Coordinates of N, CA and C in Angstrom, one line a residue:
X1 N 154.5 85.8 131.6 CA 154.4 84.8 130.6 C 155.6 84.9 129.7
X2 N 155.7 83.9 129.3 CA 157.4 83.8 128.4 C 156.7 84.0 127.0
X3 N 158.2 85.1 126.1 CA 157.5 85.1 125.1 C 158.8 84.7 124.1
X4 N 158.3 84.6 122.5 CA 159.2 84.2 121.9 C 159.2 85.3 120.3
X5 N 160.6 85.9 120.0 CA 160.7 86.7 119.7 C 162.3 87.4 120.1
X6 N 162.5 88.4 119.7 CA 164.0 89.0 119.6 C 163.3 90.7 119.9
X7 N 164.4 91.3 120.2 CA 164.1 92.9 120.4 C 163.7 93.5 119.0
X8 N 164.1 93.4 118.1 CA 163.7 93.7 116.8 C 162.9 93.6 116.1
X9 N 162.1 92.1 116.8 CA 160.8 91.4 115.8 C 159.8 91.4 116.8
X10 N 158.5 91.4 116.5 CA 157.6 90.9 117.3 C 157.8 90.1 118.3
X11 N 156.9 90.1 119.7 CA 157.0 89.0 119.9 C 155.9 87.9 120.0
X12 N 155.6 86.7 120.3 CA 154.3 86.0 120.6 C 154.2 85.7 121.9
X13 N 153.1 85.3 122.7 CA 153.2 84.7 123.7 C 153.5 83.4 123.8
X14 N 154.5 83.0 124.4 CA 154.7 81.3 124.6 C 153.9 80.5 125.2
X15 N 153.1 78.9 124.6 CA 152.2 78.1 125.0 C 152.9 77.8 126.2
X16 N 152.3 77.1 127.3 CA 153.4 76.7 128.4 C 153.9 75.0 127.7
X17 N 155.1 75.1 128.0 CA 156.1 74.5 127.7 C 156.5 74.6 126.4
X18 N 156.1 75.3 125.6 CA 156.5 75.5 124.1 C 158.5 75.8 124.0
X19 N 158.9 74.9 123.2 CA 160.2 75.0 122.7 C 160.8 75.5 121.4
X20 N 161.3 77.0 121.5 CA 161.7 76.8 120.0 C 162.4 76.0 119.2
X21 N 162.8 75.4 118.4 CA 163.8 74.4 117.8 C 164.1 74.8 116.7
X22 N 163.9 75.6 116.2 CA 165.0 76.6 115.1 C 164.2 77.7 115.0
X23 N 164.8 78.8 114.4 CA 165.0 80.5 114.3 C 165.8 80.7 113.1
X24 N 165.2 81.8 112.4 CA 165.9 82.0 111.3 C 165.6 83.2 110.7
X25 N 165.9 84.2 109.7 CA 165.3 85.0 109.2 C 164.5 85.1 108.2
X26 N 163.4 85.6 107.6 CA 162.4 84.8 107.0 C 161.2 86.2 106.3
X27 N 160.6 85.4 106.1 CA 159.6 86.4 105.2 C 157.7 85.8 105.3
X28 N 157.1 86.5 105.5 CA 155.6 85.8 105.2 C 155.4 86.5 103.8
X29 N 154.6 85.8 103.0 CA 154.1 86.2 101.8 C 152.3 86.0 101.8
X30 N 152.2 87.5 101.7 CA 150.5 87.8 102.1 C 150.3 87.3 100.9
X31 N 148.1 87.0 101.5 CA 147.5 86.5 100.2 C 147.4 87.4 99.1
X32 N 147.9 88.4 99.4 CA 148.0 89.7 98.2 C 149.3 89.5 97.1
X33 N 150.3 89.1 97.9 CA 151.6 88.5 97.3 C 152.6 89.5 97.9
X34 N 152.6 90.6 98.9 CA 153.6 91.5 99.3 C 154.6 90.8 100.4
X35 N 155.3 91.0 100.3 CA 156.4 90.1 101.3 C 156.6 90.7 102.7
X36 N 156.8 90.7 103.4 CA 157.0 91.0 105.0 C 158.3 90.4 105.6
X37 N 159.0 91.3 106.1 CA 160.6 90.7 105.9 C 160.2 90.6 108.0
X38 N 161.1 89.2 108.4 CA 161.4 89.4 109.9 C 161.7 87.7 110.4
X39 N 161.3 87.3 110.9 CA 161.8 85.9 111.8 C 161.0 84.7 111.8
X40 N 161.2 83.9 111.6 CA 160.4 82.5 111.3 C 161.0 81.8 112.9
X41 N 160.2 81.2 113.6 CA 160.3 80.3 114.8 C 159.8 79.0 114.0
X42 N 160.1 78.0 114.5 CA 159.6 77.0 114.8 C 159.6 76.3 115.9
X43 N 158.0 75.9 116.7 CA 158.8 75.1 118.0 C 158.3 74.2 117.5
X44 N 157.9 73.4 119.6 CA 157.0 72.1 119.2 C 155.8 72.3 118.7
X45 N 155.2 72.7 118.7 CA 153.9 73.1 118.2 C 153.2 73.9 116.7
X46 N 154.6 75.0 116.7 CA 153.7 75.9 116.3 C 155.0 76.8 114.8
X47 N 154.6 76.9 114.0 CA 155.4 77.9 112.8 C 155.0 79.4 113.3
X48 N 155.8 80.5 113.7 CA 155.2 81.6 114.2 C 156.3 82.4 113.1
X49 N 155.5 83.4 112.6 CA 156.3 84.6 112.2 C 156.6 86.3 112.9
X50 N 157.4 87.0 113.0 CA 157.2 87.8 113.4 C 157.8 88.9 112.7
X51 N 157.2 90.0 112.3 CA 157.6 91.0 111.5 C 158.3 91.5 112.4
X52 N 159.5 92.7 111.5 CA 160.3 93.4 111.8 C 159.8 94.7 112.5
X53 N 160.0 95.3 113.2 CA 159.2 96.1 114.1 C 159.0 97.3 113.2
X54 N 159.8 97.6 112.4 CA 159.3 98.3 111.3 C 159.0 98.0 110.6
X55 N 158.1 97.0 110.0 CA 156.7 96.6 109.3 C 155.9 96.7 110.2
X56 N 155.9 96.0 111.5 CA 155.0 96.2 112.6 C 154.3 97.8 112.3
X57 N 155.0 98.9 112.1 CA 154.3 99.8 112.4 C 154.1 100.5 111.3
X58 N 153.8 99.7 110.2 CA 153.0 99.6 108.8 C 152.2 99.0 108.7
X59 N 151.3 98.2 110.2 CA 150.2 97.1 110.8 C 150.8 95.7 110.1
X60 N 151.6 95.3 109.8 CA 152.5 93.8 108.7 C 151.9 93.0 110.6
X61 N 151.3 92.0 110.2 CA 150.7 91.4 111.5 C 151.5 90.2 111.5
X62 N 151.5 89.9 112.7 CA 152.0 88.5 112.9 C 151.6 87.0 112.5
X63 N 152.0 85.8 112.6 CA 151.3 84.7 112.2 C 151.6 83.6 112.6
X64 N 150.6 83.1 113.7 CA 151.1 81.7 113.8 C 150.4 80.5 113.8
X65 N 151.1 79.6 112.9 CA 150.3 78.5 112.5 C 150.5 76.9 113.5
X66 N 149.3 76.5 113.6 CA 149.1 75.4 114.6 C 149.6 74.5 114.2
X67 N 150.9 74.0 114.1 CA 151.4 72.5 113.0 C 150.3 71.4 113.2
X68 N 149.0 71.4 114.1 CA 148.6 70.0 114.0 C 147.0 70.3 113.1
X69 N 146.8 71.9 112.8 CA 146.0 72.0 111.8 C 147.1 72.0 110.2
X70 N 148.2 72.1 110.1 CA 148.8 71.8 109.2 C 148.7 70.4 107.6
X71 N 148.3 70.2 106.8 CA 147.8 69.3 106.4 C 149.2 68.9 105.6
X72 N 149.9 69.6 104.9 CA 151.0 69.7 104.2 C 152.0 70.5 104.2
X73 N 153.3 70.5 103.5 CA 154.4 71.4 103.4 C 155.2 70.9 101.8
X74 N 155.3 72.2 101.1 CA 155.8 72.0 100.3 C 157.2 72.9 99.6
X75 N 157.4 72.6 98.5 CA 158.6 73.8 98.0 C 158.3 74.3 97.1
X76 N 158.0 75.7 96.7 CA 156.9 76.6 95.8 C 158.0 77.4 95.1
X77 N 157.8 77.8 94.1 CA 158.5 78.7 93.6 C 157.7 79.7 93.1
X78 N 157.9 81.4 93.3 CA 157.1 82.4 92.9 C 157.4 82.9 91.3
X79 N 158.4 82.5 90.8 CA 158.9 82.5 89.3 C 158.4 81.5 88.5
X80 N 158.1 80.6 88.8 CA 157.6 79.4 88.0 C 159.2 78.7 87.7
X81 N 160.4 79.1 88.0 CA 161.2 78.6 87.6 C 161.8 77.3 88.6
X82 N 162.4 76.5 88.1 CA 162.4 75.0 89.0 C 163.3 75.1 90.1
X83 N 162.3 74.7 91.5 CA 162.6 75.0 92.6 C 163.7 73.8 93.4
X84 N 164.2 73.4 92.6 CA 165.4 72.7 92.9 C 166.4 72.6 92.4
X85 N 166.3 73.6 91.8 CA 168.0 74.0 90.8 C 168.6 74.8 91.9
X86 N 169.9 74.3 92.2 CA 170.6 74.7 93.4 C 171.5 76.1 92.7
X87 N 171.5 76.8 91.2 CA 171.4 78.0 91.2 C 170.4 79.2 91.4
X88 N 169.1 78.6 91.9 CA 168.3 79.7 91.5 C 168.2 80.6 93.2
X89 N 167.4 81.5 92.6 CA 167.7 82.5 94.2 C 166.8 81.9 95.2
X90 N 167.4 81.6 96.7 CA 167.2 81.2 97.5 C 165.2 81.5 97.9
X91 N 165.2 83.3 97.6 CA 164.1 83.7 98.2 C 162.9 83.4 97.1
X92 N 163.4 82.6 95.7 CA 162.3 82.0 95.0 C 161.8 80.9 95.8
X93 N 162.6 80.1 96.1 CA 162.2 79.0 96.8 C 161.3 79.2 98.5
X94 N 159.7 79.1 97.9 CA 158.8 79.6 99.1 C 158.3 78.1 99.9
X95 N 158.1 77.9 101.3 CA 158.0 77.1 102.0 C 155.8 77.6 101.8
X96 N 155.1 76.5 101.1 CA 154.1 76.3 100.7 C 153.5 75.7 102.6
X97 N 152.4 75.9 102.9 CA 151.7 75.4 104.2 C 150.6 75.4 103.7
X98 N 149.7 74.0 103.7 CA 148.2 74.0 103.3 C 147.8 73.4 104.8
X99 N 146.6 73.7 104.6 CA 145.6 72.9 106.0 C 144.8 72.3 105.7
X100 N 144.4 71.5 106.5 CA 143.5 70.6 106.5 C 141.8 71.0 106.0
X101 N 141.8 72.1 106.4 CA 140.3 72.9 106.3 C 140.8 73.4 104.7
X102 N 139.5 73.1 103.8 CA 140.2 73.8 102.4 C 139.4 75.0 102.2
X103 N 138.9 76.0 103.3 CA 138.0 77.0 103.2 C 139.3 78.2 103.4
X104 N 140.5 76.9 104.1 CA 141.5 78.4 104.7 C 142.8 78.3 103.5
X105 N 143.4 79.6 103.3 CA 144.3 79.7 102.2 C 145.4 79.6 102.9
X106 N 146.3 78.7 101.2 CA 147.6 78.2 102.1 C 148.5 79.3 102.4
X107 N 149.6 79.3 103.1 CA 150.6 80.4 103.7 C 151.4 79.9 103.0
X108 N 152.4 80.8 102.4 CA 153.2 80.4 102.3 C 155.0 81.6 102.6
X109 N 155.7 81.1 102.8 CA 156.7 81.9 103.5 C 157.8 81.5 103.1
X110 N 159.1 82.6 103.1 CA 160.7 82.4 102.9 C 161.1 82.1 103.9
X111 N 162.8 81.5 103.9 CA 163.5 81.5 104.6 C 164.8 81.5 103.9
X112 N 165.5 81.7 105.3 CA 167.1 81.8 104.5 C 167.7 80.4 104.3
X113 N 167.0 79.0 105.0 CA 167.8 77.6 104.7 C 166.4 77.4 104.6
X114 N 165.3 77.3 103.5 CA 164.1 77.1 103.1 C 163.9 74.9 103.3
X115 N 165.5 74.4 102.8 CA 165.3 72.8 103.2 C 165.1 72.6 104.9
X116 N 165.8 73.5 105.5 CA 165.9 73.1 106.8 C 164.5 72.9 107.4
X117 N 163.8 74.2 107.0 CA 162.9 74.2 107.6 C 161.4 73.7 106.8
X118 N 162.0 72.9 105.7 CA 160.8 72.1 105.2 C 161.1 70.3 106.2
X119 N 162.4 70.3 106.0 CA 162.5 68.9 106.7 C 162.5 68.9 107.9
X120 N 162.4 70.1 109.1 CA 161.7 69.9 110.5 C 160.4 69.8 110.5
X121 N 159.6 70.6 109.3 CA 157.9 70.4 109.0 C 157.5 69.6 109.1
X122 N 158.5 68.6 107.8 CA 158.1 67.8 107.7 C 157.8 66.0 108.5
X123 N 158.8 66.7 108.9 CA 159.4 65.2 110.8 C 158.3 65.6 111.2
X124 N 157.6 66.8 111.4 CA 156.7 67.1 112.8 C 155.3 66.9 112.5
X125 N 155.0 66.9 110.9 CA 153.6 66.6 111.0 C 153.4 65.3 109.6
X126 N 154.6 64.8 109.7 CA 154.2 63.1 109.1 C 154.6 63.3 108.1

């Protein structure tokens, strides 16, 4: 089975036919608020994170979210400070994910081009 991932990061198993369509370095932010540093995928399908193999073995778990339970995507800031002032620090600016089910908590996650990967989100689930 094909998987998707780098020697460094986790990997996931690949859906069959699943394509990645951007890669980048990235962060999950647990519901606790601790950050987990390692690799953001996006394919057709799916937002996958994979921790750095050393978080891996501090149990930092993987995560991957089904873009078609995806309800929304947004641009969050963890400062309160405004998330479109093109001075402020990159890793304030968090990529918000709600779902459709409101029983489940939203994810939300860094990136290193945090637009890029709101505006492929965004194309892919409307």
């Amino acid at each position: 089975m094909a998987t998707i991932g780098a020697w460094w990061v986790s990997s996931h198993d690949a859906l069959p036919d699943e394509e990645v369509q951007w890669s980048g370095k990235g962060m999950w932010v647990k519901p606790t608020g601790s950050m987990i540093g390692g690799m953001l995928y996006l394919t057709d399908r799916r937002l996958l994170f994979s921790p750095h193999l050393v978080e891996r073995l501090f149990r930092a778990e993987k995560r991957a979210v089904d873009l078609d339970a995806v309800e929304s995507v947004s641009a969050e800031s963890l400062s309160g400070s405004d998330v479109d002032s093109p001075r402020g620090n990159r890793l304030e600016r968090m990529i918000r994910v709600e779902y459709g089910d409101p029983t489940e908590e939203p994810d939300r996650f860094a990136a290193v081009d945090p637009d890029a990967v709101l505006e492929r989100l965004r194309s892919r689930i409307g």
